[in-house]
Amino acid sequence: MDCKREIPVLISAEEIAAHIKELAARIAEDYRDSPGLTVVCVLSGAYIFMADLVRAVNMPLTMDFVRAKSYDGTTSTGTVRVELDIKTNIAGKDVLLVEDILDTGRTLLALKEIFLTRAPRSVKTAVLLDKPARRTAAIAADYRCFEIPDLFVVGYGLDCDEQFRELPYVGIFTQT
Ligand code: IMP
Ligand code: MG
């Protein structure tokens, strides 16, 4: 099995780092009067982006983790189920949901709606990548690092069957 075959670079580690720095500065500015910011990582794909983002945001915050699974049902919308929920009481707090990629948008929209039922002060979203060509759910990211075309990408946390998450860059995956 050729696990370490060459994956062509779409976005380099240096470009990612520069965009995260800019995004983090905007986030710190936008939340400077926040009564409490909880940054929620959507597992597993967002964990590397999350780790770099929170270390660049220069303000106090807390972190939590959620895991969701989407099922393709018979309806076109499908359903999203929370497999691992956050432990934080988010009532009155600002919540920033951090996701690796906004594709159809179903996962992030479902999570946002679930968290909005828990009386937070606000729920916003931050994504590393945005693939607008595939959007079916009515959601746009509040913060995003890169817009990309309709390609399947791996690396920097994103996987194909759990492989390639460890690549330090975002690369283009093609079936061999
Ligand atoms: P959505 O609910 O369709 O927006 O699903 C987003 C999820 O699909 C992401 O969290 C990823 O796990 C996965 N995904 C979508 N596009 C890609 C891709 O190009 N590479 C790897 N995973 C992807
Ligand atoms: Mg994911």
mmCIF file with all atom_site columns, C-alpha atoms and ligand atoms in Angstrom:
data_model
loop_
_atom_site.group_PDB
_atom_site.id
_atom_site.type_symbol
_atom_site.label_atom_id
_atom_site.label_alt_id
_atom_site.label_comp_id
_atom_site.label_asym_id
_atom_site.label_entity_id
_atom_site.label_seq_id
_atom_site.pdbx_PDB_ins_code
_atom_site.Cartn_x
_atom_site.Cartn_y
_atom_site.Cartn_z
_atom_site.occupancy
_atom_site.B_iso_or_equiv
_atom_site.pdbx_formal_charge
_atom_site.auth_seq_id
_atom_site.auth_comp_id
_atom_site.auth_asym_id
_atom_site.auth_atom_id
_atom_site.pdbx_PDB_model_num
ATOM   1   C  CA  . MET A 1 1   ? 0.000   0.000  0.000  1.00 0.00 ? 1   MET A CA  1
ATOM   2   C  CA  . ASP A 1 2   ? 1.399   3.362  -1.026 1.00 0.00 ? 2   ASP A CA  1
ATOM   3   C  CA  . CYS A 1 3   ? 0.477   5.422  2.063  1.00 0.00 ? 3   CYS A CA  1
ATOM   4   C  CA  . LYS A 1 4   ? 3.132   8.088  1.676  1.00 0.00 ? 4   LYS A CA  1
ATOM   5   C  CA  . ARG A 1 5   ? 2.755   8.788  -1.994 1.00 0.00 ? 5   ARG A CA  1
ATOM   6   C  CA  . GLU A 1 6   ? 3.254   12.361 -3.090 1.00 0.00 ? 6   GLU A CA  1
ATOM   7   C  CA  . ILE A 1 7   ? 0.230   14.606 -2.498 1.00 0.00 ? 7   ILE A CA  1
ATOM   8   C  CA  . PRO A 1 8   ? 0.474   17.839 -4.541 1.00 0.00 ? 8   PRO A CA  1
ATOM   9   C  CA  . VAL A 1 9   ? 0.340   21.057 -2.530 1.00 0.00 ? 9   VAL A CA  1
ATOM   10  C  CA  . LEU A 1 10  ? -2.759  23.257 -2.796 1.00 0.00 ? 10  LEU A CA  1
ATOM   11  C  CA  . ILE A 1 11  ? -2.006  25.501 0.201  1.00 0.00 ? 11  ILE A CA  1
ATOM   12  C  CA  . SER A 1 12  ? 1.450   25.535 1.783  1.00 0.00 ? 12  SER A CA  1
ATOM   13  C  CA  . ALA A 1 13  ? 2.202   25.426 5.518  1.00 0.00 ? 13  ALA A CA  1
ATOM   14  C  CA  . GLU A 1 14  ? 3.532   29.007 5.269  1.00 0.00 ? 14  GLU A CA  1
ATOM   15  C  CA  . GLU A 1 15  ? 0.326   30.316 3.655  1.00 0.00 ? 15  GLU A CA  1
ATOM   16  C  CA  . ILE A 1 16  ? -1.764  28.547 6.298  1.00 0.00 ? 16  ILE A CA  1
ATOM   17  C  CA  . ALA A 1 17  ? 0.282   30.060 9.132  1.00 0.00 ? 17  ALA A CA  1
ATOM   18  C  CA  . ALA A 1 18  ? -0.002  33.577 7.670  1.00 0.00 ? 18  ALA A CA  1
ATOM   19  C  CA  . HIS A 1 19  ? -3.783  33.353 7.222  1.00 0.00 ? 19  HIS A CA  1
ATOM   20  C  CA  . ILE A 1 20  ? -4.309  31.928 10.718 1.00 0.00 ? 20  ILE A CA  1
ATOM   21  C  CA  . LYS A 1 21  ? -2.362  34.853 12.174 1.00 0.00 ? 21  LYS A CA  1
ATOM   22  C  CA  . GLU A 1 22  ? -4.656  37.326 10.378 1.00 0.00 ? 22  GLU A CA  1
ATOM   23  C  CA  . LEU A 1 23  ? -7.804  35.437 11.388 1.00 0.00 ? 23  LEU A CA  1
ATOM   24  C  CA  . ALA A 1 24  ? -6.680  35.223 15.020 1.00 0.00 ? 24  ALA A CA  1
ATOM   25  C  CA  . ALA A 1 25  ? -6.115  38.989 15.159 1.00 0.00 ? 25  ALA A CA  1
ATOM   26  C  CA  . ARG A 1 26  ? -9.649  39.595 13.822 1.00 0.00 ? 26  ARG A CA  1
ATOM   27  C  CA  . ILE A 1 27  ? -11.135 37.165 16.332 1.00 0.00 ? 27  ILE A CA  1
ATOM   28  C  CA  . ALA A 1 28  ? -9.335  38.766 19.290 1.00 0.00 ? 28  ALA A CA  1
ATOM   29  C  CA  . GLU A 1 29  ? -10.544 42.205 18.134 1.00 0.00 ? 29  GLU A CA  1
ATOM   30  C  CA  . ASP A 1 30  ? -14.169 41.086 17.568 1.00 0.00 ? 30  ASP A CA  1
ATOM   31  C  CA  . TYR A 1 31  ? -14.422 39.347 20.960 1.00 0.00 ? 31  TYR A CA  1
ATOM   32  C  CA  . ARG A 1 32  ? -12.473 41.876 23.041 1.00 0.00 ? 32  ARG A CA  1
ATOM   33  C  CA  . ASP A 1 33  ? -15.566 42.694 25.179 1.00 0.00 ? 33  ASP A CA  1
ATOM   34  C  CA  . SER A 1 34  ? -16.782 39.092 25.375 1.00 0.00 ? 34  SER A CA  1
ATOM   35  C  CA  . PRO A 1 35  ? -18.049 37.875 28.784 1.00 0.00 ? 35  PRO A CA  1
ATOM   36  C  CA  . GLY A 1 36  ? -16.457 34.497 27.972 1.00 0.00 ? 36  GLY A CA  1
ATOM   37  C  CA  . LEU A 1 37  ? -15.354 32.861 24.745 1.00 0.00 ? 37  LEU A CA  1
ATOM   38  C  CA  . THR A 1 38  ? -15.629 29.082 24.323 1.00 0.00 ? 38  THR A CA  1
ATOM   39  C  CA  . VAL A 1 39  ? -13.886 27.753 21.237 1.00 0.00 ? 39  VAL A CA  1
ATOM   40  C  CA  . VAL A 1 40  ? -15.343 24.395 20.164 1.00 0.00 ? 40  VAL A CA  1
ATOM   41  C  CA  . CYS A 1 41  ? -13.308 22.061 17.953 1.00 0.00 ? 41  CYS A CA  1
ATOM   42  C  CA  . VAL A 1 42  ? -15.296 19.835 15.603 1.00 0.00 ? 42  VAL A CA  1
ATOM   43  C  CA  . LEU A 1 43  ? -13.437 16.515 15.767 1.00 0.00 ? 43  LEU A CA  1
ATOM   44  C  CA  . SER A 1 44  ? -11.475 15.077 14.199 1.00 0.00 ? 44  SER A CA  1
ATOM   45  C  CA  . GLY A 1 45  ? -10.548 17.155 11.165 1.00 0.00 ? 45  GLY A CA  1
ATOM   46  C  CA  . ALA A 1 46  ? -10.313 20.552 12.885 1.00 0.00 ? 46  ALA A CA  1
ATOM   47  C  CA  . TYR A 1 47  ? -7.876  19.639 15.651 1.00 0.00 ? 47  TYR A CA  1
ATOM   48  C  CA  . ILE A 1 48  ? -4.691  20.872 13.972 1.00 0.00 ? 48  ILE A CA  1
ATOM   49  C  CA  . PHE A 1 49  ? -6.329  24.124 12.782 1.00 0.00 ? 49  PHE A CA  1
ATOM   50  C  CA  . MET A 1 50  ? -7.819  24.585 16.273 1.00 0.00 ? 50  MET A CA  1
ATOM   51  C  CA  . ALA A 1 51  ? -4.440  24.047 17.974 1.00 0.00 ? 51  ALA A CA  1
ATOM   52  C  CA  . ASP A 1 52  ? -2.753  26.686 15.808 1.00 0.00 ? 52  ASP A CA  1
ATOM   53  C  CA  . LEU A 1 53  ? -5.699  29.111 15.962 1.00 0.00 ? 53  LEU A CA  1
ATOM   54  C  CA  . VAL A 1 54  ? -6.137  29.188 19.757 1.00 0.00 ? 54  VAL A CA  1
ATOM   55  C  CA  . ARG A 1 55  ? -2.413  29.723 20.267 1.00 0.00 ? 55  ARG A CA  1
ATOM   56  C  CA  . ALA A 1 56  ? -2.564  32.752 17.968 1.00 0.00 ? 56  ALA A CA  1
ATOM   57  C  CA  . VAL A 1 57  ? -5.686  34.348 19.520 1.00 0.00 ? 57  VAL A CA  1
ATOM   58  C  CA  . ASN A 1 58  ? -4.342  36.715 22.141 1.00 0.00 ? 58  ASN A CA  1
ATOM   59  C  CA  . MET A 1 59  ? -7.159  36.668 24.719 1.00 0.00 ? 59  MET A CA  1
ATOM   60  C  CA  . PRO A 1 60  ? -8.496  34.387 27.472 1.00 0.00 ? 60  PRO A CA  1
ATOM   61  C  CA  . LEU A 1 61  ? -10.727 31.584 26.217 1.00 0.00 ? 61  LEU A CA  1
ATOM   62  C  CA  . THR A 1 62  ? -11.828 28.060 27.046 1.00 0.00 ? 62  THR A CA  1
ATOM   63  C  CA  . MET A 1 63  ? -11.861 25.063 24.725 1.00 0.00 ? 63  MET A CA  1
ATOM   64  C  CA  . ASP A 1 64  ? -14.165 22.139 24.233 1.00 0.00 ? 64  ASP A CA  1
ATOM   65  C  CA  . PHE A 1 65  ? -14.689 19.366 21.691 1.00 0.00 ? 65  PHE A CA  1
ATOM   66  C  CA  . VAL A 1 66  ? -17.625 17.953 19.772 1.00 0.00 ? 66  VAL A CA  1
ATOM   67  C  CA  . ARG A 1 67  ? -17.949 15.060 17.354 1.00 0.00 ? 67  ARG A CA  1
ATOM   68  C  CA  . ALA A 1 68  ? -20.798 14.815 14.867 1.00 0.00 ? 68  ALA A CA  1
ATOM   69  C  CA  . LYS A 1 69  ? -21.747 12.254 12.284 1.00 0.00 ? 69  LYS A CA  1
ATOM   70  C  CA  . SER A 1 70  ? -23.926 12.909 9.297  1.00 0.00 ? 70  SER A CA  1
ATOM   71  C  CA  . TYR A 1 71  ? -26.092 10.238 7.781  1.00 0.00 ? 71  TYR A CA  1
ATOM   72  C  CA  . ASP A 1 72  ? -27.417 10.269 4.258  1.00 0.00 ? 72  ASP A CA  1
ATOM   73  C  CA  . GLY A 1 73  ? -31.036 9.442  4.758  1.00 0.00 ? 73  GLY A CA  1
ATOM   74  C  CA  . THR A 1 74  ? -33.718 9.159  2.145  1.00 0.00 ? 74  THR A CA  1
ATOM   75  C  CA  . THR A 1 75  ? -34.345 12.909 2.311  1.00 0.00 ? 75  THR A CA  1
ATOM   76  C  CA  . SER A 1 76  ? -31.951 15.257 0.555  1.00 0.00 ? 76  SER A CA  1
ATOM   77  C  CA  . THR A 1 77  ? -31.086 17.045 3.803  1.00 0.00 ? 77  THR A CA  1
ATOM   78  C  CA  . GLY A 1 78  ? -29.942 13.950 5.743  1.00 0.00 ? 78  GLY A CA  1
ATOM   79  C  CA  . THR A 1 79  ? -29.470 14.070 9.503  1.00 0.00 ? 79  THR A CA  1
ATOM   80  C  CA  . VAL A 1 80  ? -26.591 14.958 11.780 1.00 0.00 ? 80  VAL A CA  1
ATOM   81  C  CA  . ARG A 1 81  ? -26.125 13.252 15.143 1.00 0.00 ? 81  ARG A CA  1
ATOM   82  C  CA  . VAL A 1 82  ? -23.872 14.437 17.969 1.00 0.00 ? 82  VAL A CA  1
ATOM   83  C  CA  . GLU A 1 83  ? -21.625 11.521 18.975 1.00 0.00 ? 83  GLU A CA  1
ATOM   84  C  CA  . LEU A 1 84  ? -19.575 13.426 21.560 1.00 0.00 ? 84  LEU A CA  1
ATOM   85  C  CA  . ASP A 1 85  ? -21.026 16.551 23.152 1.00 0.00 ? 85  ASP A CA  1
ATOM   86  C  CA  . ILE A 1 86  ? -19.265 19.471 24.853 1.00 0.00 ? 86  ILE A CA  1
ATOM   87  C  CA  . LYS A 1 87  ? -19.121 19.575 28.660 1.00 0.00 ? 87  LYS A CA  1
ATOM   88  C  CA  . THR A 1 88  ? -19.152 23.377 28.920 1.00 0.00 ? 88  THR A CA  1
ATOM   89  C  CA  . ASN A 1 89  ? -22.276 25.246 30.022 1.00 0.00 ? 89  ASN A CA  1
ATOM   90  C  CA  . ILE A 1 90  ? -22.447 27.826 27.224 1.00 0.00 ? 90  ILE A CA  1
ATOM   91  C  CA  . ALA A 1 91  ? -25.386 29.842 28.612 1.00 0.00 ? 91  ALA A CA  1
ATOM   92  C  CA  . GLY A 1 92  ? -24.538 33.538 28.264 1.00 0.00 ? 92  GLY A CA  1
ATOM   93  C  CA  . LYS A 1 93  ? -21.229 32.775 26.563 1.00 0.00 ? 93  LYS A CA  1
ATOM   94  C  CA  . ASP A 1 94  ? -19.871 33.431 23.089 1.00 0.00 ? 94  ASP A CA  1
ATOM   95  C  CA  . VAL A 1 95  ? -19.262 30.205 21.181 1.00 0.00 ? 95  VAL A CA  1
ATOM   96  C  CA  . LEU A 1 96  ? -16.900 29.885 18.228 1.00 0.00 ? 96  LEU A CA  1
ATOM   97  C  CA  . LEU A 1 97  ? -17.299 26.603 16.344 1.00 0.00 ? 97  LEU A CA  1
ATOM   98  C  CA  . VAL A 1 98  ? -14.059 25.618 14.597 1.00 0.00 ? 98  VAL A CA  1
ATOM   99  C  CA  . GLU A 1 99  ? -14.304 23.256 11.613 1.00 0.00 ? 99  GLU A CA  1
ATOM   100 C  CA  . ASP A 1 100 ? -11.790 22.051 9.034  1.00 0.00 ? 100 ASP A CA  1
ATOM   101 C  CA  . ILE A 1 101 ? -13.921 22.504 5.919  1.00 0.00 ? 101 ILE A CA  1
ATOM   102 C  CA  . LEU A 1 102 ? -17.345 23.835 5.012  1.00 0.00 ? 102 LEU A CA  1
ATOM   103 C  CA  . ASP A 1 103 ? -18.601 21.524 2.283  1.00 0.00 ? 103 ASP A CA  1
ATOM   104 C  CA  . THR A 1 104 ? -22.369 20.958 2.014  1.00 0.00 ? 104 THR A CA  1
ATOM   105 C  CA  . GLY A 1 105 ? -22.647 22.896 5.287  1.00 0.00 ? 105 GLY A CA  1
ATOM   106 C  CA  . ARG A 1 106 ? -24.933 20.333 6.913  1.00 0.00 ? 106 ARG A CA  1
ATOM   107 C  CA  . THR A 1 107 ? -22.660 19.482 9.849  1.00 0.00 ? 107 THR A CA  1
ATOM   108 C  CA  . LEU A 1 108 ? -21.936 23.047 10.863 1.00 0.00 ? 108 LEU A CA  1
ATOM   109 C  CA  . LEU A 1 109 ? -25.541 24.212 10.433 1.00 0.00 ? 109 LEU A CA  1
ATOM   110 C  CA  . ALA A 1 110 ? -26.837 21.326 12.563 1.00 0.00 ? 110 ALA A CA  1
ATOM   111 C  CA  . LEU A 1 111 ? -24.261 21.972 15.313 1.00 0.00 ? 111 LEU A CA  1
ATOM   112 C  CA  . LYS A 1 112 ? -24.996 25.690 15.270 1.00 0.00 ? 112 LYS A CA  1
ATOM   113 C  CA  . GLU A 1 113 ? -28.722 25.040 15.666 1.00 0.00 ? 113 GLU A CA  1
ATOM   114 C  CA  . ILE A 1 114 ? -28.133 22.597 18.544 1.00 0.00 ? 114 ILE A CA  1
ATOM   115 C  CA  . PHE A 1 115 ? -25.888 25.063 20.396 1.00 0.00 ? 115 PHE A CA  1
ATOM   116 C  CA  . LEU A 1 116 ? -28.326 27.946 19.817 1.00 0.00 ? 116 LEU A CA  1
ATOM   117 C  CA  . THR A 1 117 ? -30.941 26.058 21.895 1.00 0.00 ? 117 THR A CA  1
ATOM   118 C  CA  . ARG A 1 118 ? -28.631 26.339 24.948 1.00 0.00 ? 118 ARG A CA  1
ATOM   119 C  CA  . ALA A 1 119 ? -29.020 30.118 25.465 1.00 0.00 ? 119 ALA A CA  1
ATOM   120 C  CA  . PRO A 1 120 ? -25.514 31.232 24.453 1.00 0.00 ? 120 PRO A CA  1
ATOM   121 C  CA  . ARG A 1 121 ? -24.807 34.922 23.882 1.00 0.00 ? 121 ARG A CA  1
ATOM   122 C  CA  . SER A 1 122 ? -23.703 34.090 20.326 1.00 0.00 ? 122 SER A CA  1
ATOM   123 C  CA  . VAL A 1 123 ? -22.625 31.206 18.085 1.00 0.00 ? 123 VAL A CA  1
ATOM   124 C  CA  . LYS A 1 124 ? -20.206 31.907 15.228 1.00 0.00 ? 124 LYS A CA  1
ATOM   125 C  CA  . THR A 1 125 ? -18.187 29.651 12.949 1.00 0.00 ? 125 THR A CA  1
ATOM   126 C  CA  . ALA A 1 126 ? -14.535 29.600 11.846 1.00 0.00 ? 126 ALA A CA  1
ATOM   127 C  CA  . VAL A 1 127 ? -13.365 27.288 9.063  1.00 0.00 ? 127 VAL A CA  1
ATOM   128 C  CA  . LEU A 1 128 ? -9.978  26.661 7.526  1.00 0.00 ? 128 LEU A CA  1
ATOM   129 C  CA  . LEU A 1 129 ? -11.427 25.882 4.096  1.00 0.00 ? 129 LEU A CA  1
ATOM   130 C  CA  . ASP A 1 130 ? -14.636 26.841 2.331  1.00 0.00 ? 130 ASP A CA  1
ATOM   131 C  CA  . LYS A 1 131 ? -15.882 24.891 -0.717 1.00 0.00 ? 131 LYS A CA  1
ATOM   132 C  CA  . PRO A 1 132 ? -18.888 27.036 -1.733 1.00 0.00 ? 132 PRO A CA  1
ATOM   133 C  CA  . ALA A 1 133 ? -19.564 25.033 -4.927 1.00 0.00 ? 133 ALA A CA  1
ATOM   134 C  CA  . ARG A 1 134 ? -20.922 22.137 -2.834 1.00 0.00 ? 134 ARG A CA  1
ATOM   135 C  CA  . ARG A 1 135 ? -23.091 24.113 -0.390 1.00 0.00 ? 135 ARG A CA  1
ATOM   136 C  CA  . THR A 1 136 ? -26.646 22.838 0.159  1.00 0.00 ? 136 THR A CA  1
ATOM   137 C  CA  . ALA A 1 137 ? -27.329 24.124 3.697  1.00 0.00 ? 137 ALA A CA  1
ATOM   138 C  CA  . ALA A 1 138 ? -28.072 27.790 4.375  1.00 0.00 ? 138 ALA A CA  1
ATOM   139 C  CA  . ILE A 1 139 ? -24.872 28.680 6.193  1.00 0.00 ? 139 ILE A CA  1
ATOM   140 C  CA  . ALA A 1 140 ? -21.842 30.869 5.530  1.00 0.00 ? 140 ALA A CA  1
ATOM   141 C  CA  . ALA A 1 141 ? -18.730 30.858 7.729  1.00 0.00 ? 141 ALA A CA  1
ATOM   142 C  CA  . ASP A 1 142 ? -18.236 33.935 9.907  1.00 0.00 ? 142 ASP A CA  1
ATOM   143 C  CA  . TYR A 1 143 ? -14.475 33.455 9.628  1.00 0.00 ? 143 TYR A CA  1
ATOM   144 C  CA  . ARG A 1 144 ? -12.600 31.495 6.983  1.00 0.00 ? 144 ARG A CA  1
ATOM   145 C  CA  . CYS A 1 145 ? -8.984  31.214 5.932  1.00 0.00 ? 145 CYS A CA  1
ATOM   146 C  CA  . PHE A 1 146 ? -9.298  29.992 2.333  1.00 0.00 ? 146 PHE A CA  1
ATOM   147 C  CA  . GLU A 1 147 ? -11.937 29.500 -0.353 1.00 0.00 ? 147 GLU A CA  1
ATOM   148 C  CA  . ILE A 1 148 ? -11.132 26.474 -2.532 1.00 0.00 ? 148 ILE A CA  1
ATOM   149 C  CA  . PRO A 1 149 ? -12.589 24.952 -5.713 1.00 0.00 ? 149 PRO A CA  1
ATOM   150 C  CA  . ASP A 1 150 ? -14.507 21.656 -5.721 1.00 0.00 ? 150 ASP A CA  1
ATOM   151 C  CA  . LEU A 1 151 ? -11.534 19.346 -5.052 1.00 0.00 ? 151 LEU A CA  1
ATOM   152 C  CA  . PHE A 1 152 ? -11.080 16.617 -2.453 1.00 0.00 ? 152 PHE A CA  1
ATOM   153 C  CA  . VAL A 1 153 ? -8.301  17.817 -0.185 1.00 0.00 ? 153 VAL A CA  1
ATOM   154 C  CA  . VAL A 1 154 ? -6.262  16.168 2.562  1.00 0.00 ? 154 VAL A CA  1
ATOM   155 C  CA  . GLY A 1 155 ? -3.632  17.203 5.102  1.00 0.00 ? 155 GLY A CA  1
ATOM   156 C  CA  . TYR A 1 156 ? -3.434  19.649 8.004  1.00 0.00 ? 156 TYR A CA  1
ATOM   157 C  CA  . GLY A 1 157 ? -6.060  17.551 9.819  1.00 0.00 ? 157 GLY A CA  1
ATOM   158 C  CA  . LEU A 1 158 ? -8.162  16.551 6.805  1.00 0.00 ? 158 LEU A CA  1
ATOM   159 C  CA  . ASP A 1 159 ? -8.240  12.888 5.918  1.00 0.00 ? 159 ASP A CA  1
ATOM   160 C  CA  . CYS A 1 160 ? -9.137  10.277 3.376  1.00 0.00 ? 160 CYS A CA  1
ATOM   161 C  CA  . ASP A 1 161 ? -10.066 7.172  5.388  1.00 0.00 ? 161 ASP A CA  1
ATOM   162 C  CA  . GLU A 1 162 ? -8.009  8.517  8.335  1.00 0.00 ? 162 GLU A CA  1
ATOM   163 C  CA  . GLN A 1 163 ? -4.886  8.909  6.189  1.00 0.00 ? 163 GLN A CA  1
ATOM   164 C  CA  . PHE A 1 164 ? -2.893  12.082 5.407  1.00 0.00 ? 164 PHE A CA  1
ATOM   165 C  CA  . ARG A 1 165 ? -4.079  14.107 8.443  1.00 0.00 ? 165 ARG A CA  1
ATOM   166 C  CA  . GLU A 1 166 ? -0.426  14.570 9.456  1.00 0.00 ? 166 GLU A CA  1
ATOM   167 C  CA  . LEU A 1 167 ? 0.647   16.426 6.304  1.00 0.00 ? 167 LEU A CA  1
ATOM   168 C  CA  . PRO A 1 168 ? 1.732   19.974 7.271  1.00 0.00 ? 168 PRO A CA  1
ATOM   169 C  CA  . TYR A 1 169 ? 0.008   21.434 4.186  1.00 0.00 ? 169 TYR A CA  1
ATOM   170 C  CA  . VAL A 1 170 ? -3.348  21.094 2.376  1.00 0.00 ? 170 VAL A CA  1
ATOM   171 C  CA  . GLY A 1 171 ? -2.932  18.866 -0.660 1.00 0.00 ? 171 GLY A CA  1
ATOM   172 C  CA  . ILE A 1 172 ? -5.066  17.619 -3.533 1.00 0.00 ? 172 ILE A CA  1
ATOM   173 C  CA  . PHE A 1 173 ? -6.140  13.996 -3.237 1.00 0.00 ? 173 PHE A CA  1
ATOM   174 C  CA  . THR A 1 174 ? -6.714  12.077 -6.433 1.00 0.00 ? 174 THR A CA  1
ATOM   175 C  CA  . GLN A 1 175 ? -7.614  8.410  -6.685 1.00 0.00 ? 175 GLN A CA  1
ATOM   176 C  CA  . THR A 1 176 ? -4.797  6.294  -8.076 1.00 0.00 ? 176 THR A CA  1
HETATM 177 P  P1  . IMP B 2 .   ? -20.466 19.071 5.389  1.00 0.00 ? 1   IMP B P1  1
HETATM 178 O  O1  . IMP B 2 .   ? -21.475 18.741 6.453  1.00 0.00 ? 1   IMP B O1  1
HETATM 179 O  O2  . IMP B 2 .   ? -20.820 18.506 4.049  1.00 0.00 ? 1   IMP B O2  1
HETATM 180 O  O3  . IMP B 2 .   ? -20.108 20.528 5.308  1.00 0.00 ? 1   IMP B O3  1
HETATM 181 O  O4  . IMP B 2 .   ? -19.242 18.200 5.808  1.00 0.00 ? 1   IMP B O4  1
HETATM 182 C  C1  . IMP B 2 .   ? -18.079 18.662 6.215  1.00 0.00 ? 1   IMP B C1  1
HETATM 183 C  C2  . IMP B 2 .   ? -17.204 17.465 6.553  1.00 0.00 ? 1   IMP B C2  1
HETATM 184 O  O5  . IMP B 2 .   ? -16.986 16.628 5.406  1.00 0.00 ? 1   IMP B O5  1
HETATM 185 C  C3  . IMP B 2 .   ? -15.864 17.973 6.984  1.00 0.00 ? 1   IMP B C3  1
HETATM 186 O  O6  . IMP B 2 .   ? -15.821 18.128 8.373  1.00 0.00 ? 1   IMP B O6  1
HETATM 187 C  C4  . IMP B 2 .   ? -14.941 16.902 6.487  1.00 0.00 ? 1   IMP B C4  1
HETATM 188 O  O7  . IMP B 2 .   ? -14.770 15.925 7.487  1.00 0.00 ? 1   IMP B O7  1
HETATM 189 C  C5  . IMP B 2 .   ? -15.632 16.280 5.308  1.00 0.00 ? 1   IMP B C5  1
HETATM 190 N  N1  . IMP B 2 .   ? -15.074 16.788 4.036  1.00 0.00 ? 1   IMP B N1  1
HETATM 191 C  C6  . IMP B 2 .   ? -15.701 17.555 3.117  1.00 0.00 ? 1   IMP B C6  1
HETATM 192 N  N2  . IMP B 2 .   ? -14.899 17.847 2.086  1.00 0.00 ? 1   IMP B N2  1
HETATM 193 C  C7  . IMP B 2 .   ? -13.718 17.242 2.344  1.00 0.00 ? 1   IMP B C7  1
HETATM 194 C  C8  . IMP B 2 .   ? -12.449 17.186 1.651  1.00 0.00 ? 1   IMP B C8  1
HETATM 195 O  O8  . IMP B 2 .   ? -12.237 17.754 0.557  1.00 0.00 ? 1   IMP B O8  1
HETATM 196 N  N3  . IMP B 2 .   ? -11.477 16.461 2.267  1.00 0.00 ? 1   IMP B N3  1
HETATM 197 C  C9  . IMP B 2 .   ? -11.632 15.827 3.451  1.00 0.00 ? 1   IMP B C9  1
HETATM 198 N  N4  . IMP B 2 .   ? -12.792 15.869 4.145  1.00 0.00 ? 1   IMP B N4  1
HETATM 199 C  C10 . IMP B 2 .   ? -13.818 16.572 3.600  1.00 0.00 ? 1   IMP B C10 1
HETATM 200 MG MG  . MG  B 3 .   ? -14.663 16.862 9.798  1.00 0.00 ? 2   MG  B MG  1
#
